[in-house]
mmCIF file with all atom_site columns, C-alpha atoms and ligand atoms in Angstrom:
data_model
loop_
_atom_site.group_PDB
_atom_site.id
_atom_site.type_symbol
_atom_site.label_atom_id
_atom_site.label_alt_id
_atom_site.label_comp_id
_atom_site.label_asym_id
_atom_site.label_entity_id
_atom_site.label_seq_id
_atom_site.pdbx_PDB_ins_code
_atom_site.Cartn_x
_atom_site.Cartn_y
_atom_site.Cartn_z
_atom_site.occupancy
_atom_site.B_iso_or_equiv
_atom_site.pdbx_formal_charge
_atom_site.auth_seq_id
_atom_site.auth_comp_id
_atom_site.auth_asym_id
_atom_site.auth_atom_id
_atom_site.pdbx_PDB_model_num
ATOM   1   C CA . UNK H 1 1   ? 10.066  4.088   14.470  1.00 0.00 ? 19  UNK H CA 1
ATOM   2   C CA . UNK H 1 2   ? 9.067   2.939   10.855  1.00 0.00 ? 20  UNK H CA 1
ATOM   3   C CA . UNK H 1 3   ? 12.447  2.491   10.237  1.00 0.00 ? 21  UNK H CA 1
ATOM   4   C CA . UNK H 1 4   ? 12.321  -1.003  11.759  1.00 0.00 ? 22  UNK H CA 1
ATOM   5   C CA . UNK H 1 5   ? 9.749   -3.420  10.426  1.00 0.00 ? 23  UNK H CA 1
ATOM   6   C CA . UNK H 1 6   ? 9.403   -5.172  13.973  1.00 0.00 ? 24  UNK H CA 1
ATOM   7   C CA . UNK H 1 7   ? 8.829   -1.629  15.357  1.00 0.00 ? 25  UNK H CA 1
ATOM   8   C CA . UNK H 1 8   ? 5.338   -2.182  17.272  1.00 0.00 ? 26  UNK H CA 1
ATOM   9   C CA . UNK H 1 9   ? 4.149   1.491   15.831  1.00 0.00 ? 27  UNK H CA 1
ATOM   10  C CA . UNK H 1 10  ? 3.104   -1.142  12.384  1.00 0.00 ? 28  UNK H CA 1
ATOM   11  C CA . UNK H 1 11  ? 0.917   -2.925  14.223  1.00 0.00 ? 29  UNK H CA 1
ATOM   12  C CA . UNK H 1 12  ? -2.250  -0.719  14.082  1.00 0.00 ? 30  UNK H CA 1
ATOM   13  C CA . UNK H 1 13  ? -1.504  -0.116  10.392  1.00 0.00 ? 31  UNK H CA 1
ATOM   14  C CA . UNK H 1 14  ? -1.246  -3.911  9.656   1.00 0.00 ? 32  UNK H CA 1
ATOM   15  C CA . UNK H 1 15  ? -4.407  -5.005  12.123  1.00 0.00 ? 33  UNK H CA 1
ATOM   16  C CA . UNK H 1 16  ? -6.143  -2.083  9.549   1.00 0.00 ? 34  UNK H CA 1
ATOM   17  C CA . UNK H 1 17  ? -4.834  -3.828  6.537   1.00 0.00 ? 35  UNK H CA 1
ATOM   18  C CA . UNK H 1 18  ? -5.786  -7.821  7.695   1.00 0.00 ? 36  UNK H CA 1
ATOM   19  C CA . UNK H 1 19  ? -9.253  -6.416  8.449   1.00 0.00 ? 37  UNK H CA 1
ATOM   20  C CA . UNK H 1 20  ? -9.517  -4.880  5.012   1.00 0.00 ? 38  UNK H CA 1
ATOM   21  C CA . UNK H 1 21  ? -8.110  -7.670  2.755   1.00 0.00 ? 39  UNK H CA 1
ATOM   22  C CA . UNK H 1 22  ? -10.790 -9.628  4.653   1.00 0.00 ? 40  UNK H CA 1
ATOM   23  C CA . UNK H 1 23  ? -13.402 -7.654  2.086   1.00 0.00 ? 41  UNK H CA 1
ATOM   24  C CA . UNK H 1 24  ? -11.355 -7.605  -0.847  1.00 0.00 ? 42  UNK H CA 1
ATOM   25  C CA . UNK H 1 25  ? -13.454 -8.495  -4.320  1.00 0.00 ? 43  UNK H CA 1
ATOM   26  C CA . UNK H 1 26  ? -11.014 -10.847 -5.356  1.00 0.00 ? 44  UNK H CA 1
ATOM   27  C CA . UNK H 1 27  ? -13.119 -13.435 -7.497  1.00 0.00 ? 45  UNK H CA 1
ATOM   28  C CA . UNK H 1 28  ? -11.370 -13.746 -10.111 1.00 0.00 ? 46  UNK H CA 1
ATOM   29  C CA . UNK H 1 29  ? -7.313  -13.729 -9.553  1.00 0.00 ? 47  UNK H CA 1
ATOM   30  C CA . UNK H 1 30  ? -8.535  -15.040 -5.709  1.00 0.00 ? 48  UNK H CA 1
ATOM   31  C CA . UNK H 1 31  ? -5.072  -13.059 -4.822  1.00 0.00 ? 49  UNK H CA 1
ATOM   32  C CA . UNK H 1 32  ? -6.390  -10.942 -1.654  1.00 0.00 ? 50  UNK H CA 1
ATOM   33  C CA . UNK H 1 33  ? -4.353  -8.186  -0.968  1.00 0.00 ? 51  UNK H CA 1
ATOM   34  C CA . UNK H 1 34  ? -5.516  -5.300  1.925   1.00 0.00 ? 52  UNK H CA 1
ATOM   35  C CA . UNK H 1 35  ? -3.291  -1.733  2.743   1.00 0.00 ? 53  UNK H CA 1
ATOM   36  C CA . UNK H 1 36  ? -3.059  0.920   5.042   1.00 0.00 ? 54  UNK H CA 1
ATOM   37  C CA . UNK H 1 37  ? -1.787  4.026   5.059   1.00 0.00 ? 55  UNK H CA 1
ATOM   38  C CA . UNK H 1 38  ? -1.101  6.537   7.857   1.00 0.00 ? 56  UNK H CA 1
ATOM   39  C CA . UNK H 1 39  ? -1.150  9.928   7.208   1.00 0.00 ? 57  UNK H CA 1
ATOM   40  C CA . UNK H 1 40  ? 0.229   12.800  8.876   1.00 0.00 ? 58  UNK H CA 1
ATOM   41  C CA . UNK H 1 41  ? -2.887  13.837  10.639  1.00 0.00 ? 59  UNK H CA 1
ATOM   42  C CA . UNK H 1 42  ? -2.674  10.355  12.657  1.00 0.00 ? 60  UNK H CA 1
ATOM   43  C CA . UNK H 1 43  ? -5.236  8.573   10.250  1.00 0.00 ? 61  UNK H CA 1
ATOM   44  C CA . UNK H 1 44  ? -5.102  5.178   9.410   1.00 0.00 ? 62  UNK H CA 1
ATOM   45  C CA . UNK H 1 45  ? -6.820  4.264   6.268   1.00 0.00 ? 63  UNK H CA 1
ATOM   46  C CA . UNK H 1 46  ? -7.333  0.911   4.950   1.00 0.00 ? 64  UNK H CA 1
ATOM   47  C CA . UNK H 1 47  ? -7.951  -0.183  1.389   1.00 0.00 ? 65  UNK H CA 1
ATOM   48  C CA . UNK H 1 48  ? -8.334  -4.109  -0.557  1.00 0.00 ? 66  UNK H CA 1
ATOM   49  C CA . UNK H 1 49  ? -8.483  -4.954  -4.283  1.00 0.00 ? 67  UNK H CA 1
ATOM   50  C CA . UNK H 1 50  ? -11.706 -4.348  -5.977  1.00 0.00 ? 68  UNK H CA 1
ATOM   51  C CA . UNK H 1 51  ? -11.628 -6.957  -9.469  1.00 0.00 ? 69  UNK H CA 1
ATOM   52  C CA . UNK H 1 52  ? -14.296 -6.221  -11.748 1.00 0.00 ? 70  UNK H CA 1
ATOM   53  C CA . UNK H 1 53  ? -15.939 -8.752  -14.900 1.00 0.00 ? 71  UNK H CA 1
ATOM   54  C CA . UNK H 1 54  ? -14.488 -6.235  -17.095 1.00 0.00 ? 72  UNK H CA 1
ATOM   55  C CA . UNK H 1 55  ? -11.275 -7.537  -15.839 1.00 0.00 ? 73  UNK H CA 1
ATOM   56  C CA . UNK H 1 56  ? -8.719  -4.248  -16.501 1.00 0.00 ? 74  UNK H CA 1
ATOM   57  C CA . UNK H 1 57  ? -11.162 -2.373  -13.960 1.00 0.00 ? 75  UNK H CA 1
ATOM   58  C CA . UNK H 1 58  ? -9.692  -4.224  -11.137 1.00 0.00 ? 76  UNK H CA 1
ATOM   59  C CA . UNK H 1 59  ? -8.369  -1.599  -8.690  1.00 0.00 ? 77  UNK H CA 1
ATOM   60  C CA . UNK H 1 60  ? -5.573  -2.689  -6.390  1.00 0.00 ? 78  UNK H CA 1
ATOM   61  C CA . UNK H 1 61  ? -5.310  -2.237  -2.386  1.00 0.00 ? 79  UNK H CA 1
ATOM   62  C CA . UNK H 1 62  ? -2.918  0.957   -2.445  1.00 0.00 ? 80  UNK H CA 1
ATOM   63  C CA . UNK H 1 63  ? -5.008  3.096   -4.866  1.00 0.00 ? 81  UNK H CA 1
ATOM   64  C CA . UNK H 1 64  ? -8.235  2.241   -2.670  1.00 0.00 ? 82  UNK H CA 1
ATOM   65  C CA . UNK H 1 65  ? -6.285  3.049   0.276   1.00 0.00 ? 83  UNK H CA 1
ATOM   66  C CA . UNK H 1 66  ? -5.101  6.312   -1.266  1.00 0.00 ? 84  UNK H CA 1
ATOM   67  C CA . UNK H 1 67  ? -8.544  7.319   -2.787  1.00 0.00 ? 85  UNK H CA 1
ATOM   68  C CA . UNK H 1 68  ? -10.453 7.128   0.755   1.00 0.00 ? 86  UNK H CA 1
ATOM   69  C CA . UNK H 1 69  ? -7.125  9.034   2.197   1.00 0.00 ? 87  UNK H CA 1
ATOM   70  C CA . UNK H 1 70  ? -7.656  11.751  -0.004  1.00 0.00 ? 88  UNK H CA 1
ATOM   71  C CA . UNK H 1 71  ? -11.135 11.722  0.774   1.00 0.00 ? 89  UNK H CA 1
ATOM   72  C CA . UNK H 1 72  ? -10.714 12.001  4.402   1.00 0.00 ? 90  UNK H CA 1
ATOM   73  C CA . UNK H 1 73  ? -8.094  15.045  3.227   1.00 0.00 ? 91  UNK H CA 1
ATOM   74  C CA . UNK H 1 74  ? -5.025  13.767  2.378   1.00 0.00 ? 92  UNK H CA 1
ATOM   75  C CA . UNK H 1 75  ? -2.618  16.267  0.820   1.00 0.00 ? 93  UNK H CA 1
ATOM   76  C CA . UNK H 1 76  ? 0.863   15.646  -0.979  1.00 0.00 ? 94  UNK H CA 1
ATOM   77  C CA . UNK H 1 77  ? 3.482   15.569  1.802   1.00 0.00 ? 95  UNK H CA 1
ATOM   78  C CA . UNK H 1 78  ? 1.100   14.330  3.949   1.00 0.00 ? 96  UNK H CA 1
ATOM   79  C CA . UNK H 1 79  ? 1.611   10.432  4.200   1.00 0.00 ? 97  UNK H CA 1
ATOM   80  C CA . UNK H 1 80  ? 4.107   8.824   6.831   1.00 0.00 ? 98  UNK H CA 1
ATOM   81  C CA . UNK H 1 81  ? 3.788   5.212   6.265   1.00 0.00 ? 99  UNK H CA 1
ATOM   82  C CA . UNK H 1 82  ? 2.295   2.759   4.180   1.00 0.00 ? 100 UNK H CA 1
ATOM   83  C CA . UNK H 1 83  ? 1.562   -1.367  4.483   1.00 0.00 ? 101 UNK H CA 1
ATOM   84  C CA . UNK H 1 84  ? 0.604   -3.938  2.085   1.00 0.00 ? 102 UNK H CA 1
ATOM   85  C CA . UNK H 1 85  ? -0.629  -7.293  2.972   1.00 0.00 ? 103 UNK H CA 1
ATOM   86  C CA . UNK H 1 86  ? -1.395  -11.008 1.486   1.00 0.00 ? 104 UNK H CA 1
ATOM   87  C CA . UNK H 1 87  ? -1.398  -14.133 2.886   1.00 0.00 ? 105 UNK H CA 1
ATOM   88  C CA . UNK H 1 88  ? 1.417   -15.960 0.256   1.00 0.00 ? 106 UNK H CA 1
ATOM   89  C CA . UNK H 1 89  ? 4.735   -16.324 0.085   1.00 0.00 ? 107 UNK H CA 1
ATOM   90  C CA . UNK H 1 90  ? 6.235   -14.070 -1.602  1.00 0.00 ? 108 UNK H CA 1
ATOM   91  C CA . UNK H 1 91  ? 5.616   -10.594 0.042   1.00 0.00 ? 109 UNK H CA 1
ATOM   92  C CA . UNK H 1 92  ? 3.730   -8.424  -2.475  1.00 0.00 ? 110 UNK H CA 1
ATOM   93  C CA . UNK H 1 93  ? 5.338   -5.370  -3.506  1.00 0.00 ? 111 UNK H CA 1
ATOM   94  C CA . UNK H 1 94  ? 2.425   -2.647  -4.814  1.00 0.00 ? 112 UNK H CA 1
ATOM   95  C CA . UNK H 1 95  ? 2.517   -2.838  -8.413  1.00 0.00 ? 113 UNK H CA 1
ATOM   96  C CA . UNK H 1 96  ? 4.076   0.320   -10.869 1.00 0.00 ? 114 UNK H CA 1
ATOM   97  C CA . UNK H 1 97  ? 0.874   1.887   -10.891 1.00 0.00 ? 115 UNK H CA 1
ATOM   98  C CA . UNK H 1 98  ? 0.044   2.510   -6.750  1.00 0.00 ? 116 UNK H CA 1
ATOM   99  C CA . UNK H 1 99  ? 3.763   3.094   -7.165  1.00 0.00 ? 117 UNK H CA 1
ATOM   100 C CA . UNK H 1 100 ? 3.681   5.586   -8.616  1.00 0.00 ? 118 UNK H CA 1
ATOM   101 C CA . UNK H 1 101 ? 0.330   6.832   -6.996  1.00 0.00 ? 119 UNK H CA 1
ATOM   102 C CA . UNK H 1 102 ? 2.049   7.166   -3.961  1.00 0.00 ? 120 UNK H CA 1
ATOM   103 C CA . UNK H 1 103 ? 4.827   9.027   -5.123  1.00 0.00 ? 121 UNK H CA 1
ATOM   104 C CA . UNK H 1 104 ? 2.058   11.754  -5.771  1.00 0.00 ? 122 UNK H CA 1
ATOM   105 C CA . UNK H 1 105 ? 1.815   12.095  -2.153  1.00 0.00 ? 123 UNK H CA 1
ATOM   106 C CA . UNK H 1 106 ? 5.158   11.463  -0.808  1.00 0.00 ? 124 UNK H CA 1
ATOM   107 C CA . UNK H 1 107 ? 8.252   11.556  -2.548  1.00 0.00 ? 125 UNK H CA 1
ATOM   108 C CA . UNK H 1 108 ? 10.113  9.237   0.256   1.00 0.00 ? 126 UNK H CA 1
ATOM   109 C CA . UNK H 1 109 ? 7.509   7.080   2.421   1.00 0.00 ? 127 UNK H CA 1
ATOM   110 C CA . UNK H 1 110 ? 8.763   3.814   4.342   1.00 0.00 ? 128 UNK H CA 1
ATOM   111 C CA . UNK H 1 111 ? 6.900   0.929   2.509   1.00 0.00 ? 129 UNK H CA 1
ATOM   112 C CA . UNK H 1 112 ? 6.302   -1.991  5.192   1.00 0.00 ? 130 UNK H CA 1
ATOM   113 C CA . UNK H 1 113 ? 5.398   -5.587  2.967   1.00 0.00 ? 131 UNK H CA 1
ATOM   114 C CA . UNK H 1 114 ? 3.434   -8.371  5.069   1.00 0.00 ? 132 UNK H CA 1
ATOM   115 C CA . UNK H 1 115 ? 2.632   -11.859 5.223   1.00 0.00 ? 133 UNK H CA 1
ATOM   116 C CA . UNK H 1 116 ? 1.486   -14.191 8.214   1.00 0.00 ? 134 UNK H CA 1
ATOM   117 C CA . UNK H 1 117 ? 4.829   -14.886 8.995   1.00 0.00 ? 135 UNK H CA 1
ATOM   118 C CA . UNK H 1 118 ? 7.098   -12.519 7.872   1.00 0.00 ? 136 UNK H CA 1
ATOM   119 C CA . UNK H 1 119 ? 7.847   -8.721  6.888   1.00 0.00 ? 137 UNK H CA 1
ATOM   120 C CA . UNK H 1 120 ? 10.070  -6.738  4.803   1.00 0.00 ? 138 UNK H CA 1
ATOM   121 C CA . UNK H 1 121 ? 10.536  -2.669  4.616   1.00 0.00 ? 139 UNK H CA 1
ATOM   122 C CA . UNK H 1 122 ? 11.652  -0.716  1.434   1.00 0.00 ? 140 UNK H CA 1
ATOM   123 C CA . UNK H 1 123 ? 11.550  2.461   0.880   1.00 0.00 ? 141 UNK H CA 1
ATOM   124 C CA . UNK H 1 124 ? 9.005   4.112   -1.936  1.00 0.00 ? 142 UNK H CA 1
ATOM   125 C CA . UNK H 1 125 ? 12.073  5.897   -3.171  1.00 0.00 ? 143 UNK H CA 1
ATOM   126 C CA . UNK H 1 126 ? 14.074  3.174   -4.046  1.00 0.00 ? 144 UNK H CA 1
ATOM   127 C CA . UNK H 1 127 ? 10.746  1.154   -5.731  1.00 0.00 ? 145 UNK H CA 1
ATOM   128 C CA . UNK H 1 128 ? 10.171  4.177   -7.864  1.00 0.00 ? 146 UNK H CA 1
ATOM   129 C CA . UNK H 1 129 ? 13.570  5.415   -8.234  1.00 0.00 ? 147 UNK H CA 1
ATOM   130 C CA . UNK H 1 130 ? 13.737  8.685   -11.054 1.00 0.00 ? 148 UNK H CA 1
ATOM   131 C CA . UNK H 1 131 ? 9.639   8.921   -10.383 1.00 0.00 ? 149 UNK H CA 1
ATOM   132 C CA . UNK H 1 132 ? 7.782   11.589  -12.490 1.00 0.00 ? 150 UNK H CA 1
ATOM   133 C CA . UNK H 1 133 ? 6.571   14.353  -10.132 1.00 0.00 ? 151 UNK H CA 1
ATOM   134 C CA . UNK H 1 134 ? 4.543   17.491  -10.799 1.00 0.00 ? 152 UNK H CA 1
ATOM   135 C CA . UNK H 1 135 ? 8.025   19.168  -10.828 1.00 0.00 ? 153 UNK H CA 1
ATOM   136 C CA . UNK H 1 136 ? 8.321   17.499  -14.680 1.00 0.00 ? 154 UNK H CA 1
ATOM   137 C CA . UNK H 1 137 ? 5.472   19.709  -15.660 1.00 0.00 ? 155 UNK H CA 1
ATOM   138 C CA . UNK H 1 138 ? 7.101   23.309  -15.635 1.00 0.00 ? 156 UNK H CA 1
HETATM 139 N N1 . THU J 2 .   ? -3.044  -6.199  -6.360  1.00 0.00 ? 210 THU J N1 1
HETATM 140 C C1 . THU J 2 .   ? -3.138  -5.295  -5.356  1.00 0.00 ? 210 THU J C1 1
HETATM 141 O O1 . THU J 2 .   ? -4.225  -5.002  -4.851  1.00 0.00 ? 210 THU J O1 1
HETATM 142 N N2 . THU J 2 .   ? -1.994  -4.725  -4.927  1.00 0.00 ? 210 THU J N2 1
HETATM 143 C C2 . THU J 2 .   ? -0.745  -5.068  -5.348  1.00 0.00 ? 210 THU J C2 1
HETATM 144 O O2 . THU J 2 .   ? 0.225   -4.519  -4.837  1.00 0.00 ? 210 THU J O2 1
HETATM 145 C C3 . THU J 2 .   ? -0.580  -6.056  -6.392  1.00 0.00 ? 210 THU J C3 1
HETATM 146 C C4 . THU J 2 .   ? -1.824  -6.548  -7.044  1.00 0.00 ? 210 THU J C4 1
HETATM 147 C C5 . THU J 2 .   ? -4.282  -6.860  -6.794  1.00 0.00 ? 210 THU J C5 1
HETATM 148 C C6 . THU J 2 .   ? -4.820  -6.466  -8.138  1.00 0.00 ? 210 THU J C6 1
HETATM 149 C C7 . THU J 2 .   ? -5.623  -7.697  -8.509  1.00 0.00 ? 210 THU J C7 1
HETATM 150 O O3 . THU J 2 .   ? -6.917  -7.598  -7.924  1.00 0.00 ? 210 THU J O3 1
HETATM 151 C C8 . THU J 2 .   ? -4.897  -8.851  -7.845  1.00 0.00 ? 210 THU J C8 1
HETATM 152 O O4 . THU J 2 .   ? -4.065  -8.254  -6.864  1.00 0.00 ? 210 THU J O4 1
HETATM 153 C C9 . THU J 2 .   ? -4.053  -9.689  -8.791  1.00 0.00 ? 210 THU J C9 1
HETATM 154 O O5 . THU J 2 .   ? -3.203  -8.901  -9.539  1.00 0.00 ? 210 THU J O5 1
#
């Protein structure tokens, strides 16, 4: 199912991510980006970039996505799939950061990339590959 990025099981998770880069704060890299995760429980929860004057604030799509997931009681293990959307090019991979973020809440999680016109599926595992995990902390 999200082993095939033409697989229509994406399309509520990418109609959830268009609507959300639609409110993305973007005024100062103008680079809207929107997410959505699904989550084990059936959820789909969106996120966009929120930039800030105090520009190193800016918080990306993923980790807004994530934050409101968590909120809604997300738990590690507990996320199935994840999109990312913009409307360039080049498909936007999410950055080392929400990377790593995600990795926090599943270790292996199909990672679906968007554009108008095209898509492109990776795996979190092979984005992050040797990830630090709360097994490094014993
Ligand atoms: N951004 C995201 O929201 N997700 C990504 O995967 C890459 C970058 C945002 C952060 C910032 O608001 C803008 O894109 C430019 O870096």
């Amino acid at each position: 199912m999200f082993d095939d990025p033409q697989s229509p099981a994406w399309t509520p998770l990418l109609n959830a991510a268009w609507k959300a880069r639609d409110h993305a704060h973007a005024p100062y890299s103008h680079f809207l980006v929107g997410a959505a995760l699904l989550t084990a429980s059936g959820e789909v929860v969106a996120g966009c970039n929120v930039e800030n004057a105090a520009y190193p604030l800016a918080l990306c799509a993923e980790r807004g996505a994530l934050s409101a997931a968590v909120a809604s009681g997300l738990r590690p293990g507990g996320l199935v799939a994840v999109v990312v959307v913009t409307d360039v090019e080049a498909l936007t991979p999410p950055c080392g950061a929400c990377r790593q973020a995600l990795v926090e809440f599943a270790g292996t999680l199909p990672v679906l990339l968007a554009n108008r016109r095209t898509r492109e599926l990776h795996r979190l595992e092979d984005l992050l590959p040797h990830s630090f995990t709360s097994g490094h902390l014993r």
